[in-house]
Coordinates of C-alpha atoms in Angstrom, one line a residue:
X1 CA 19.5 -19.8 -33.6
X2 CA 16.6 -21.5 -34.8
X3 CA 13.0 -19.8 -34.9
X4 CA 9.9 -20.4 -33.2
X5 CA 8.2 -22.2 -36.4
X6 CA 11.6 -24.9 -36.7
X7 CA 11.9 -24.7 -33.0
X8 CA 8.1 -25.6 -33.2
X9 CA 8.6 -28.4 -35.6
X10 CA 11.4 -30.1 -34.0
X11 CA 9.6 -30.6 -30.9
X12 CA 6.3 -32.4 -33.2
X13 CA 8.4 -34.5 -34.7
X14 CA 10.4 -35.6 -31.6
X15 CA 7.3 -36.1 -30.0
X16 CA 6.2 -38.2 -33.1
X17 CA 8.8 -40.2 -32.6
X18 CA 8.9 -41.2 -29.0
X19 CA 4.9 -41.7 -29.5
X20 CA 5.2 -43.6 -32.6
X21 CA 4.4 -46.9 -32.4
X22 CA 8.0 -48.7 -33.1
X23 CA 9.6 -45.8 -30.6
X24 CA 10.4 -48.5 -28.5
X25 CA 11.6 -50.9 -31.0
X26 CA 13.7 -53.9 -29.2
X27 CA 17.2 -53.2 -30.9
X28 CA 19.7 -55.8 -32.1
X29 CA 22.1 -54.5 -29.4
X30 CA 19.2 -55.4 -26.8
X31 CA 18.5 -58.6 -28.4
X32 CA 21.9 -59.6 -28.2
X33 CA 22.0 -58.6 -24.2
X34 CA 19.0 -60.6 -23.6
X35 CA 20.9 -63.5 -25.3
X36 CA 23.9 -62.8 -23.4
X37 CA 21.5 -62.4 -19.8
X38 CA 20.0 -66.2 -20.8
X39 CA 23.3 -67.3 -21.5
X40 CA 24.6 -66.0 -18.5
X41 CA 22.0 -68.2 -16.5
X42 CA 23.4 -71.1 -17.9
X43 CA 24.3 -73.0 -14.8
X44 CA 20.8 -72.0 -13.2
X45 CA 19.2 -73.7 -16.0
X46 CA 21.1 -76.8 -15.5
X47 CA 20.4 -77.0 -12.0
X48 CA 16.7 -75.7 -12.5
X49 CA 15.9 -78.6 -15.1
X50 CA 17.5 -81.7 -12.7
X51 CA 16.2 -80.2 -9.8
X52 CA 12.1 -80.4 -10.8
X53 CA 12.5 -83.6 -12.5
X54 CA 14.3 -84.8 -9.3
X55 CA 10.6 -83.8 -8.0
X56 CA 8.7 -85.8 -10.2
X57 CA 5.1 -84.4 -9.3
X58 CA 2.1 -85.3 -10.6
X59 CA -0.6 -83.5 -11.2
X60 CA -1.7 -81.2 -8.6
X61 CA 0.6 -82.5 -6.4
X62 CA 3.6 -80.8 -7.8
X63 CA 4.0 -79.3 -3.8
X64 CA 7.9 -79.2 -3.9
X65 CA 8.5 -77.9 -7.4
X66 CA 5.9 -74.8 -7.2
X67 CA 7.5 -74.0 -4.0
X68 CA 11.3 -74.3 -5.4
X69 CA 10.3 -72.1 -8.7
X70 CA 7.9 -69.4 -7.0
X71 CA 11.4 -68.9 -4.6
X72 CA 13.3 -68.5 -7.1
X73 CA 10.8 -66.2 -8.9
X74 CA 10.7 -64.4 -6.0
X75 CA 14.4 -64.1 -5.2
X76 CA 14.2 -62.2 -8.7
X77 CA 11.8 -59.4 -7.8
X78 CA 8.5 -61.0 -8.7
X79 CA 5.8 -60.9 -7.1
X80 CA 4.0 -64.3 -6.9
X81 CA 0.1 -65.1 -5.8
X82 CA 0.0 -68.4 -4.6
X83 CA -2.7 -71.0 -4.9
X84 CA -4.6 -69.1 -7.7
X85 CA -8.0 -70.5 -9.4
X86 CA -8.6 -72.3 -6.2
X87 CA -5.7 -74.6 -7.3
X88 CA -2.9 -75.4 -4.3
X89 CA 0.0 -75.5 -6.7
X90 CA -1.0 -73.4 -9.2
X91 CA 0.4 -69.7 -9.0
X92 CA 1.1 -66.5 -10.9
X93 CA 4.5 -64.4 -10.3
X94 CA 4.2 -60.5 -11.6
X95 CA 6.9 -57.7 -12.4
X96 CA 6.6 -54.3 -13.9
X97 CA 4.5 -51.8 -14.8
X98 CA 3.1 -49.4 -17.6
X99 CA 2.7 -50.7 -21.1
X100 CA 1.7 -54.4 -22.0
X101 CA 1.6 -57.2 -20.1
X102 CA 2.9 -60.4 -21.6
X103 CA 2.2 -63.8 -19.8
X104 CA 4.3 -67.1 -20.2
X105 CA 3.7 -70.2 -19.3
X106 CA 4.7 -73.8 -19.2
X107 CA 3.9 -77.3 -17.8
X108 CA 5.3 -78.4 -14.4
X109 CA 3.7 -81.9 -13.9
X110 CA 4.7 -85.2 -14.9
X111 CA 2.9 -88.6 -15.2
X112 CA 2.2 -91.7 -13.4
X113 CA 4.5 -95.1 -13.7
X114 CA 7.3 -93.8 -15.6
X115 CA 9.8 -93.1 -13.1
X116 CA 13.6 -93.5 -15.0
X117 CA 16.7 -93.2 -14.4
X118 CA 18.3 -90.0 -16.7
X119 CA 21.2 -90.6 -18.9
X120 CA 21.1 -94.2 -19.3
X121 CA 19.6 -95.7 -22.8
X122 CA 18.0 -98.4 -21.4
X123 CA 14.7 -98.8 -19.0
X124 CA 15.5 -98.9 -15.1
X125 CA 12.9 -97.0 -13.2
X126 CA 14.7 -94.9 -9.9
X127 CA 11.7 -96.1 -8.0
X128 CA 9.2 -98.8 -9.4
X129 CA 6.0 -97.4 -10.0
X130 CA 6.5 -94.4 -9.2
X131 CA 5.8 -91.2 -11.3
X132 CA 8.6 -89.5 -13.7
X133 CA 9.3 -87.0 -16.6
X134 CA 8.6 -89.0 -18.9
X135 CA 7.3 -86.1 -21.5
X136 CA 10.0 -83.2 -20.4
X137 CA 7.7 -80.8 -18.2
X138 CA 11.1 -80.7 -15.9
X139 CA 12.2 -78.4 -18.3
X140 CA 9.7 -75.9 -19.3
X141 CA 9.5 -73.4 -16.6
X142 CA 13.0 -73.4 -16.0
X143 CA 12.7 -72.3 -19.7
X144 CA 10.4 -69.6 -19.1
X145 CA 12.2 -68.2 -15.7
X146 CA 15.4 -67.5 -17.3
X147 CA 13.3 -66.0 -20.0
X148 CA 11.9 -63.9 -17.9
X149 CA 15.0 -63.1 -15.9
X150 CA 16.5 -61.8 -19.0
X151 CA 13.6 -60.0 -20.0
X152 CA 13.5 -58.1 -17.1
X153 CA 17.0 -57.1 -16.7
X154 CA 17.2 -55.6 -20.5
X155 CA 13.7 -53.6 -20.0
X156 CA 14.8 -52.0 -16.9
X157 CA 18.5 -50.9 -17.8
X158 CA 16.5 -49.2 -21.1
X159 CA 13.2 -48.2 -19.0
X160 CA 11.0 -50.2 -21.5
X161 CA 7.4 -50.1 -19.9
X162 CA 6.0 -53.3 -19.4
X163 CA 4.4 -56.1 -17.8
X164 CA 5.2 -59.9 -17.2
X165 CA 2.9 -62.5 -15.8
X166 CA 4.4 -66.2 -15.0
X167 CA 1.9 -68.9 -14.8
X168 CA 2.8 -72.8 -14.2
X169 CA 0.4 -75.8 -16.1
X170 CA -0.4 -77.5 -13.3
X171 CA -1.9 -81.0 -14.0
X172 CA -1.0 -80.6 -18.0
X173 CA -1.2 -84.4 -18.0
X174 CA -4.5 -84.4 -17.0
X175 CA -5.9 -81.7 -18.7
X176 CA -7.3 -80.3 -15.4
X177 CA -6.4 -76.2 -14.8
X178 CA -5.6 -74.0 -17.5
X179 CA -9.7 -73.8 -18.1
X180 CA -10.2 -73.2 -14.4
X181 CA -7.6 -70.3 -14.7
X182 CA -9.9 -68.6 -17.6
X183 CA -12.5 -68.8 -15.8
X184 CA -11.2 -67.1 -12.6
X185 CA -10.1 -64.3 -14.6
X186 CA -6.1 -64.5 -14.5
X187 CA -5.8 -63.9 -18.3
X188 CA -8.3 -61.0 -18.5
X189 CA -5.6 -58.3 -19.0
X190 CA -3.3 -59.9 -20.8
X191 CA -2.2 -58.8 -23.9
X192 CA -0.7 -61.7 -25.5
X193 CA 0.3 -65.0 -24.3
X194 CA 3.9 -67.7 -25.3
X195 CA 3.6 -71.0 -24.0
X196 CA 6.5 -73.5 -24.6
X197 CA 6.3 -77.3 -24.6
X198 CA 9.5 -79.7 -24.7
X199 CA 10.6 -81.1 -28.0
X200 CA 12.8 -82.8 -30.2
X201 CA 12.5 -80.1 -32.9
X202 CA 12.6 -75.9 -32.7
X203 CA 9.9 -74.0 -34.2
X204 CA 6.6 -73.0 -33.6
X205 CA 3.0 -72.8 -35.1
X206 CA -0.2 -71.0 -36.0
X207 CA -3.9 -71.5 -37.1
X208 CA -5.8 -74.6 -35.9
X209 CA -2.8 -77.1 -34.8
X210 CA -5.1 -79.7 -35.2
X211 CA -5.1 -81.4 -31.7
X212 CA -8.5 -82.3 -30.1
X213 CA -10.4 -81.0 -27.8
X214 CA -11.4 -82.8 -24.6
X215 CA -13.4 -83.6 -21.6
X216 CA -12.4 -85.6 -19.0
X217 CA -15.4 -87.3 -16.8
X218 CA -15.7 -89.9 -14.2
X219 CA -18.8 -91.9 -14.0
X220 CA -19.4 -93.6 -10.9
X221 CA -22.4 -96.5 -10.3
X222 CA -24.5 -97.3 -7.2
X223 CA -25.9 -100.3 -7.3
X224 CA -26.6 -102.7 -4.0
X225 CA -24.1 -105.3 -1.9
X226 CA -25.5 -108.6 -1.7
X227 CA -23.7 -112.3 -1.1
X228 CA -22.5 -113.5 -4.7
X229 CA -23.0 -116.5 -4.6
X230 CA -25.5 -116.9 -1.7
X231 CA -28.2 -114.6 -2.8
X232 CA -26.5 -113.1 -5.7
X233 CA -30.5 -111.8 -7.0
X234 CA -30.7 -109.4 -4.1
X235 CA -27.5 -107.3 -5.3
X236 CA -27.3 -104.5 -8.0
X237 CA -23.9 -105.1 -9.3
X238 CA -22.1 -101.8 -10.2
X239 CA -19.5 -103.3 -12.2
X240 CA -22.0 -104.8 -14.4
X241 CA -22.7 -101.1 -15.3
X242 CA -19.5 -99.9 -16.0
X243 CA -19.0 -103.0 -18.0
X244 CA -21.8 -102.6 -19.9
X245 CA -21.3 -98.7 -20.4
X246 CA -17.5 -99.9 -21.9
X247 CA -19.1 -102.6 -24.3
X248 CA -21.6 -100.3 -25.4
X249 CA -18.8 -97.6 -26.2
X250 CA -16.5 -99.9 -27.8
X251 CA -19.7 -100.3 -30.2
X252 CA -20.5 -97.1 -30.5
X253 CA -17.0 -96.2 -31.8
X254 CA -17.7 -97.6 -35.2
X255 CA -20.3 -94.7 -35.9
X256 CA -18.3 -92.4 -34.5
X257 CA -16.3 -89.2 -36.2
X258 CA -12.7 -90.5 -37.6
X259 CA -10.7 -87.5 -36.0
X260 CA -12.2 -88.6 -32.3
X261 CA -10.4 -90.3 -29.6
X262 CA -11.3 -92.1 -26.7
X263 CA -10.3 -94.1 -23.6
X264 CA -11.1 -95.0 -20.4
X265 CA -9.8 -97.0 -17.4
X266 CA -11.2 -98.1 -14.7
X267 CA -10.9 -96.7 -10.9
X268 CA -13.2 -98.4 -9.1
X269 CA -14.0 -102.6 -10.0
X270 CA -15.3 -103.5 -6.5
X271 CA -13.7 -104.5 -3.3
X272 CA -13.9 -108.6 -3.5
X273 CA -15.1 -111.2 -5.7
X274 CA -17.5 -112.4 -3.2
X275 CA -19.5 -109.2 -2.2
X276 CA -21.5 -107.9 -5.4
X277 CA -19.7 -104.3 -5.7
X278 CA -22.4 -101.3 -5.0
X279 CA -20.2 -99.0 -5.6
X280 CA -17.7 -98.7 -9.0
X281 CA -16.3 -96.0 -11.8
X282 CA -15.2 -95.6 -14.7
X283 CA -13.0 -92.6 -16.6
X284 CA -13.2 -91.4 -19.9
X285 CA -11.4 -88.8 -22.2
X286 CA -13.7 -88.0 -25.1
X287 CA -11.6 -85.9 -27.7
X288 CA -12.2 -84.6 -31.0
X289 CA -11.7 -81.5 -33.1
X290 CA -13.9 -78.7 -32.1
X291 CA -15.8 -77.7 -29.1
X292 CA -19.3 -79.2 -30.5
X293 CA -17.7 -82.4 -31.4
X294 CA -16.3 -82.8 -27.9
X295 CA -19.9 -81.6 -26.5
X296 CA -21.3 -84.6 -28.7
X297 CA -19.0 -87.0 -27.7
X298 CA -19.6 -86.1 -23.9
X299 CA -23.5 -86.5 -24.2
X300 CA -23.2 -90.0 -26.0
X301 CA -21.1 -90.8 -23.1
X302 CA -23.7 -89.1 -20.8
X303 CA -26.9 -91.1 -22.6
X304 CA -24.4 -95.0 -22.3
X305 CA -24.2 -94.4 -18.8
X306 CA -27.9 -93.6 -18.4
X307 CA -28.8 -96.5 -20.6
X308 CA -26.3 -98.7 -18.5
X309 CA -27.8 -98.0 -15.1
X310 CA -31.2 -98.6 -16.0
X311 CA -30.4 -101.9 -17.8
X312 CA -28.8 -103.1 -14.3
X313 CA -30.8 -101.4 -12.1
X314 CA -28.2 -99.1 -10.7
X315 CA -28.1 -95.4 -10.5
X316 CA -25.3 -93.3 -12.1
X317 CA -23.6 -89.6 -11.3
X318 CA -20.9 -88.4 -13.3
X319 CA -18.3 -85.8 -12.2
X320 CA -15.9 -83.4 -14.6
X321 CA -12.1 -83.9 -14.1
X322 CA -10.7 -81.5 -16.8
X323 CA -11.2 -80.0 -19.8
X324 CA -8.9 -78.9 -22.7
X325 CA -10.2 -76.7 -25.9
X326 CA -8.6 -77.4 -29.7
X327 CA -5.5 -75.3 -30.2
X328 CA -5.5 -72.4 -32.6
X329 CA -2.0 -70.0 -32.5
X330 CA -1.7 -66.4 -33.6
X331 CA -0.3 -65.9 -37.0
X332 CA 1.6 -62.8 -36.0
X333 CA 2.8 -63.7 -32.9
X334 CA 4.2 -66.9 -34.5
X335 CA 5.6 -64.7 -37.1
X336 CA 7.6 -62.6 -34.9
X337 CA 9.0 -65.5 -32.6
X338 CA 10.3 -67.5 -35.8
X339 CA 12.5 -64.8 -36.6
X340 CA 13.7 -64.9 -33.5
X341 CA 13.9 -68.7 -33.3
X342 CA 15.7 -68.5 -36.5
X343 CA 18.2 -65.9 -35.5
X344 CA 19.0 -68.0 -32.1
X345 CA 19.4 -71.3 -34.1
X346 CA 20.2 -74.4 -32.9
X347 CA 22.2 -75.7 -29.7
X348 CA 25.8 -76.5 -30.8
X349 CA 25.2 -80.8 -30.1
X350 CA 28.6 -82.3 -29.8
X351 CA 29.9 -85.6 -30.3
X352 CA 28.7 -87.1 -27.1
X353 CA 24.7 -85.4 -27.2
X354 CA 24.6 -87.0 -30.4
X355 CA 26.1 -90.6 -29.1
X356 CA 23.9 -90.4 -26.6
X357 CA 20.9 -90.1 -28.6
X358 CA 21.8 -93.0 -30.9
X359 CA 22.3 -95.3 -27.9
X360 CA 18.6 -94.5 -27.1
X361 CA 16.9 -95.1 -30.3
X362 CA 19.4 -98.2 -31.3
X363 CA 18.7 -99.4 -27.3
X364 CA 14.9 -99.3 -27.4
X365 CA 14.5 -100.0 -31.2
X366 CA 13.2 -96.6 -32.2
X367 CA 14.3 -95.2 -35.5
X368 CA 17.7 -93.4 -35.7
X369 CA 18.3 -89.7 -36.6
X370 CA 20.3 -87.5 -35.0
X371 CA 19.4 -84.9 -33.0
X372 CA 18.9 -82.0 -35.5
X373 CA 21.1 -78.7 -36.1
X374 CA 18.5 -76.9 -38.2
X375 CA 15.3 -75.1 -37.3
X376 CA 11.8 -76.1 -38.0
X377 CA 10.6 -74.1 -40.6
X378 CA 7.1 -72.2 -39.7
X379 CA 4.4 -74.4 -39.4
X380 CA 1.2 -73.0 -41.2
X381 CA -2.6 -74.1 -42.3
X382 CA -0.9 -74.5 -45.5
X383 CA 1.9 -76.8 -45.2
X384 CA 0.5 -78.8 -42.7
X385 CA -1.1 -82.0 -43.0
X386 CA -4.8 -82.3 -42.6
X387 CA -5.1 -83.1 -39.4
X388 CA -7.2 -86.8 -38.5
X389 CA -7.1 -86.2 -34.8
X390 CA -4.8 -86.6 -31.9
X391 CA -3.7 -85.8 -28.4
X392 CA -4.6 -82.7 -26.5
X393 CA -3.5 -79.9 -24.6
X394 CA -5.2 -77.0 -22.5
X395 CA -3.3 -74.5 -23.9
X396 CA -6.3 -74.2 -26.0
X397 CA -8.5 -72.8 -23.6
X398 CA -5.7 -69.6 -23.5
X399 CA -5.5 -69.5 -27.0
X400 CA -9.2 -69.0 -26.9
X401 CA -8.5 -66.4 -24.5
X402 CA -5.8 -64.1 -25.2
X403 CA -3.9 -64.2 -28.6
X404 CA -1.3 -67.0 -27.7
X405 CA 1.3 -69.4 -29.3
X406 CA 3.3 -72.2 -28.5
X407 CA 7.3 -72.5 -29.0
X408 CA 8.6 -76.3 -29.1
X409 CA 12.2 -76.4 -28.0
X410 CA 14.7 -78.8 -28.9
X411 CA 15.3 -80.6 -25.5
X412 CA 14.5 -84.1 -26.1
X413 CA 15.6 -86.9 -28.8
X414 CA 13.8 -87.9 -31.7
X415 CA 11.5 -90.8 -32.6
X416 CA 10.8 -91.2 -29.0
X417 CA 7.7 -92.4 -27.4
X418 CA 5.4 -89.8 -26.1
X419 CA 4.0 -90.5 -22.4
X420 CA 6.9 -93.2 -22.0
X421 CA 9.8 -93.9 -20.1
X422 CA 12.0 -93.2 -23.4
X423 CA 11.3 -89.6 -23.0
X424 CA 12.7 -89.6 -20.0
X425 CA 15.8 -90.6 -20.5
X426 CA 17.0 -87.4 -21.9
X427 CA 15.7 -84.9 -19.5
X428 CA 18.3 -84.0 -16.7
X429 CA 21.0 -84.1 -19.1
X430 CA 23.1 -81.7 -21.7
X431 CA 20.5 -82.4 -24.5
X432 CA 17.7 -81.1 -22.5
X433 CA 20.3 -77.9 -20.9
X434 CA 21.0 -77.1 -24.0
X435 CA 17.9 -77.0 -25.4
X436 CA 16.7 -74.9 -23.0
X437 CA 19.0 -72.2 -23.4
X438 CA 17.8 -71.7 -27.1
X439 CA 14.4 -71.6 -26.3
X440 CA 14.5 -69.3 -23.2
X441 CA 16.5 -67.0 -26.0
X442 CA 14.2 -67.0 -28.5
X443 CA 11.3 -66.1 -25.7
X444 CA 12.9 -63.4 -24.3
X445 CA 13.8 -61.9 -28.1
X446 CA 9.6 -62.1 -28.7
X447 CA 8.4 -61.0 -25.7
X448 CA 11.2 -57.8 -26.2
X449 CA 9.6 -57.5 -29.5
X450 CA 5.9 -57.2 -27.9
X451 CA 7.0 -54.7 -25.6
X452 CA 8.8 -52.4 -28.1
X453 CA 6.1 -52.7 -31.2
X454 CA 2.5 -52.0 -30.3
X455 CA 1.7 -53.2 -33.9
X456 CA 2.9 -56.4 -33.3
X457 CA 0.7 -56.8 -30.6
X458 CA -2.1 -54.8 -32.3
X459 CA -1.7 -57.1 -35.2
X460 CA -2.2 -60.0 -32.9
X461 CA -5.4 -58.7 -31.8
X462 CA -6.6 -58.2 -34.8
X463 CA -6.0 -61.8 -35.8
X464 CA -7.7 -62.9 -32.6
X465 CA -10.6 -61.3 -33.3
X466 CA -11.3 -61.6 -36.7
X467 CA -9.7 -64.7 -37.7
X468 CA -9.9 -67.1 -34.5
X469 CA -13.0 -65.8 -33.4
X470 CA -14.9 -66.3 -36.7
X471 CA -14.0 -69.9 -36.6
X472 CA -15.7 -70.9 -33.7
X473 CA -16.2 -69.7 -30.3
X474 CA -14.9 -70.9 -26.3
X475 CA -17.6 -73.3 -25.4
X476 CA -16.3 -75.1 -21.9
X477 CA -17.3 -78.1 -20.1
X478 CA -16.5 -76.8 -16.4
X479 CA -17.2 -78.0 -12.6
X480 CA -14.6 -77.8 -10.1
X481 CA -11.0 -78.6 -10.0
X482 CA -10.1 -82.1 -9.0
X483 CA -7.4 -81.2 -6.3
X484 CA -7.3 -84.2 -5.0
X485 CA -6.2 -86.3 -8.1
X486 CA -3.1 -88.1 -7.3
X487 CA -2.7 -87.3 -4.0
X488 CA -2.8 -91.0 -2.8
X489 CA -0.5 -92.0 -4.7
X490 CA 2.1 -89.3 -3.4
X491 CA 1.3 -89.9 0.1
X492 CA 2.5 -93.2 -0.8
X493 CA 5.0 -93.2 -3.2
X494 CA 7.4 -89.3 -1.8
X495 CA 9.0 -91.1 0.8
X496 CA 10.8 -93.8 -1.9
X497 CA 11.2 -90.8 -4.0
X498 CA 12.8 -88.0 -1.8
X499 CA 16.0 -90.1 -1.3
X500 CA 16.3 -89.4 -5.1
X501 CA 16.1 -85.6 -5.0
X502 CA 18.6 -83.5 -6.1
X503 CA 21.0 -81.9 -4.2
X504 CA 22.8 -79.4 -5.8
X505 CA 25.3 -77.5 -3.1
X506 CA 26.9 -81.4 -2.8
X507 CA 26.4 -82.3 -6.7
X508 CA 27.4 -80.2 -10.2
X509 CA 25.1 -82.0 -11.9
X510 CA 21.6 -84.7 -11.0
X511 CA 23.9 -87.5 -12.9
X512 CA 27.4 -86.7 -10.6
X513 CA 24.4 -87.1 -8.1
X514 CA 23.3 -90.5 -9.3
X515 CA 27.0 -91.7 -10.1
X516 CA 25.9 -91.8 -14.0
X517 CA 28.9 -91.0 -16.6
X518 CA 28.0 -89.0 -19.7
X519 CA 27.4 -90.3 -22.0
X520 CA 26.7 -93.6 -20.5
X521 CA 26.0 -95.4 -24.0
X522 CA 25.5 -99.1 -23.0
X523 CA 22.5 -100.7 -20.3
X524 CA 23.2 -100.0 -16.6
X525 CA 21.9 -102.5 -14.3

């Protein structure tokens, strides 16, 4: 029998080890049951992915696929908040307790005019212009649900304590919520963040990505109606302001910062060419690569519009539609999800994914590759390219937030167009299922391994704090969310578009649905 001094020292050092930071360490046999609880979900995730880009929802308007995700969140056991930051569609689904809590997130809107048929390689809109997937949103919370599902499953069989938040990007496209969700506070206890975003390639990131920054504003003009021809000197044309704001832009752009991007359309010209218009807008996205850049860009935008009212006699208000910060991911964080991305590898593409893809690229004259069976390798400050300036997304306003990264997952084809009907084409079919399988694997894995190692998320913090932070700091260009963006257009475009969604008690698959044969390799009509 053992005495009081070794019974005395067994119990310190079990207590050591239960209160050591890696005594929750995910194992390799849980790893491999969260794998196995993913693939398990297999058909979900098929039927998930078709049904949302069946949807095809704008931003905020994506009514039908936040209802038909937050059900089957809740079928699951989480609990989900709906219509969070003062955002209709926007929501947040919770489960668990004790221990860290771990959000994930991903896109769930798509974009105006690019409505296409899936698993055809050539251009045929399902309804003509009407709104589509034509970036891969379809697939990204669908990603993150069987994710979770997994996640779930393996921490309560082994009673690992912890949290999971699921959040939706509502209005991704227009760069219009994720800031509004900071600022109401649905991040504030989070421990650490994984985002994931469609893509041809598997990997992820850290440091500044080097994507801009942005605000999104809408200027509008009052001027006065008059008869145009009649008495033509008694109006105060409106239009002649936003024209002369746009000319004096496209001027301006020469003195400008390389790395910045803008563009603008126009919303409002007028009603008729025979009434001077008193009443017309204009909308700009001012980008560039940190918060005072974007700040800059937005008051030279702010001092044309000034300058263009008074030179035609018009007054001018101005109203914020979004706002997305520069994106800058956690080193450790990264770190730990590339082993894991590494570990999951690749889908298995067979003959006809790869088929598929070729008819695509060779169809639409993009370059040809296949789709590729080898992981991206990390992508650092030091092996990536200097960065000149590009697109956006509001993931940054997270990342400036909580300690976040990104994971691109290998659902699409390569070499096609971003924003387009060519990235479309892909999304409701065994490229993007299979893509999503790997990635929902390698997110569970991470967020398995932030639950079970405090240092990894200590580490994180750390990196937050004293790297991120020292760079620069979370300056935001906030009003109110702009709800009612693209609700017009749905009022009159869902009733052409619910004929195409998809029914999946009738239909294995959205192509059986649509009478599409995979892999359909030459132009349907």
């Amino acid at each position: 029998m053992k005495n009081r001094f070794e019974r005395t020292m067994a119990a310190a050092l079990m207590a050591s080890v239960l209160w050591s930071p890696l005594a929750y360490a995910a194992t390799d046999e849980q790893k491999k049951a969260v794998e196995a609880g993913v693939e398990a979900q297999t058909k979900q995730i098929q039927v998930m992915v078709d049904q949302v880009f069946s949807y095809a929802e704008p931003g905020f308007q994506e009514v039908r696929t936040s209802a038909y995700l937050t059900d089957i969140l809740e079928k699951n056991g989480f609990k989900v908040t709906r219509g969070v930051a003062g955002i209709p569609t926007a929501f947040t689904a919770t489960w668990g307790s004790g221990g860290p809590l771990i959000a994930l997130g991903s896109d769930i809107d798509n974009l105006l005019g690019v409505s296409q048929f899936p698993g055809i390689p050539n251009v045929k809109p399902m309804v003509a212009g009407a709104p589509g997937h034509g970036e891969g949103h379809n697939s990204g919370m669908p990603l993150i649900i069987a994710a979770a599902i997994a996640t779930k499953a393996v921490m309560e069989k082994n009673h690992i304590p912890g949290r999971l938040m699921i959040w939706p990007g509502v209005a991704e496209e227009l760069l219009a919520s994720k800031a509004y969700y900071v600022q109401a506070g649905l991040f504030k206890d989070v421990d650490a963040c994984i985002f994931v975003h469609v893509s041809s390639e598997f990997g992820t990131a850290y440091g500044d990505l080097g994507q801009n920054g942005m605000v999104s504003v809408e200027y509008t003009f009052h001027g006065k109606t008059a008869h145009a021809a009649g008495d033509p000197w008694d109006g105060r044309s409106a239009l002649d302001a936003v024209e002369l704001m746009d000319t004096s832009w496209n001027y301006r752009r020469e003195h400008l910062p390389l790395t910045q991007r803008s563009h603008y359309v126009i919303t409002n010209g007028g009603g008729q060419p025979n009434v001077v218009p008193d009443l017309a807008s204009v909308w700009y996205y001012f980008r560039d690569r940190s918060f005072g850049d974007v700040k800059a860009l937005y008051d030279t935008g702010n001092e044309l519009a000034d300058a263009a009212a008074k030179a035609t006699g018009t007054t001018v208000e101005r109203r914020i539609l979004g706002y997305a910060a520069p994106n800058f991911a956690n080193k450790p964080l990264a770190e730990a999800a590339f082993l894991n991305i590494k570990a999951v590898g690749m889908p298995k593409w067979d003959a006809d994914d790869q088929a598929f893809a070729k008819a695509v690229q060779e169809t639409n004259h993009r370059k040809v590759a296949p789709l590729t069976d080898t992981v991206t390798p990390l992508s650092t400050p030091e092996n990536r390219p200097r960065s000149m300036g590009g697109g956006s997304d509001d993931i940054g306003d997270i990342m400036w937030t909580v300690p976040t990264i990104t994971i691109r997952y290998p659902s699409n084809i390569p070499n096609m167009i971003g924003h387009n009907v060519l990235s479309a084409m892909a999304m409701a079919t065994p490229i993007a299922h299979k893509g999503v399988v790997v990635g929902a694997k390698a997110v569970a894995m991470t967020v398995l391994d932030m639950m079970t190692t405090p240092k990894l998320l200590a580490d994180a913090k750390d990196y937050f704090n004293n790297v991120q932070l020292k760079t620069d700091s979370y300056k935001p260009i906030l009003e109110k969310p702009a709800i009612w963006l693209n609700e017009k257009t749905m009022r009159e475009m869902r009733p052409q578009m619910e004929k195409y969604y998809y029914n999946p008690k009738k239909y294995p698959t959205y192509l059986d649905q649509l009478g599409i044969k995979w892999p359909t390799l030459t132009a349907k009509e």
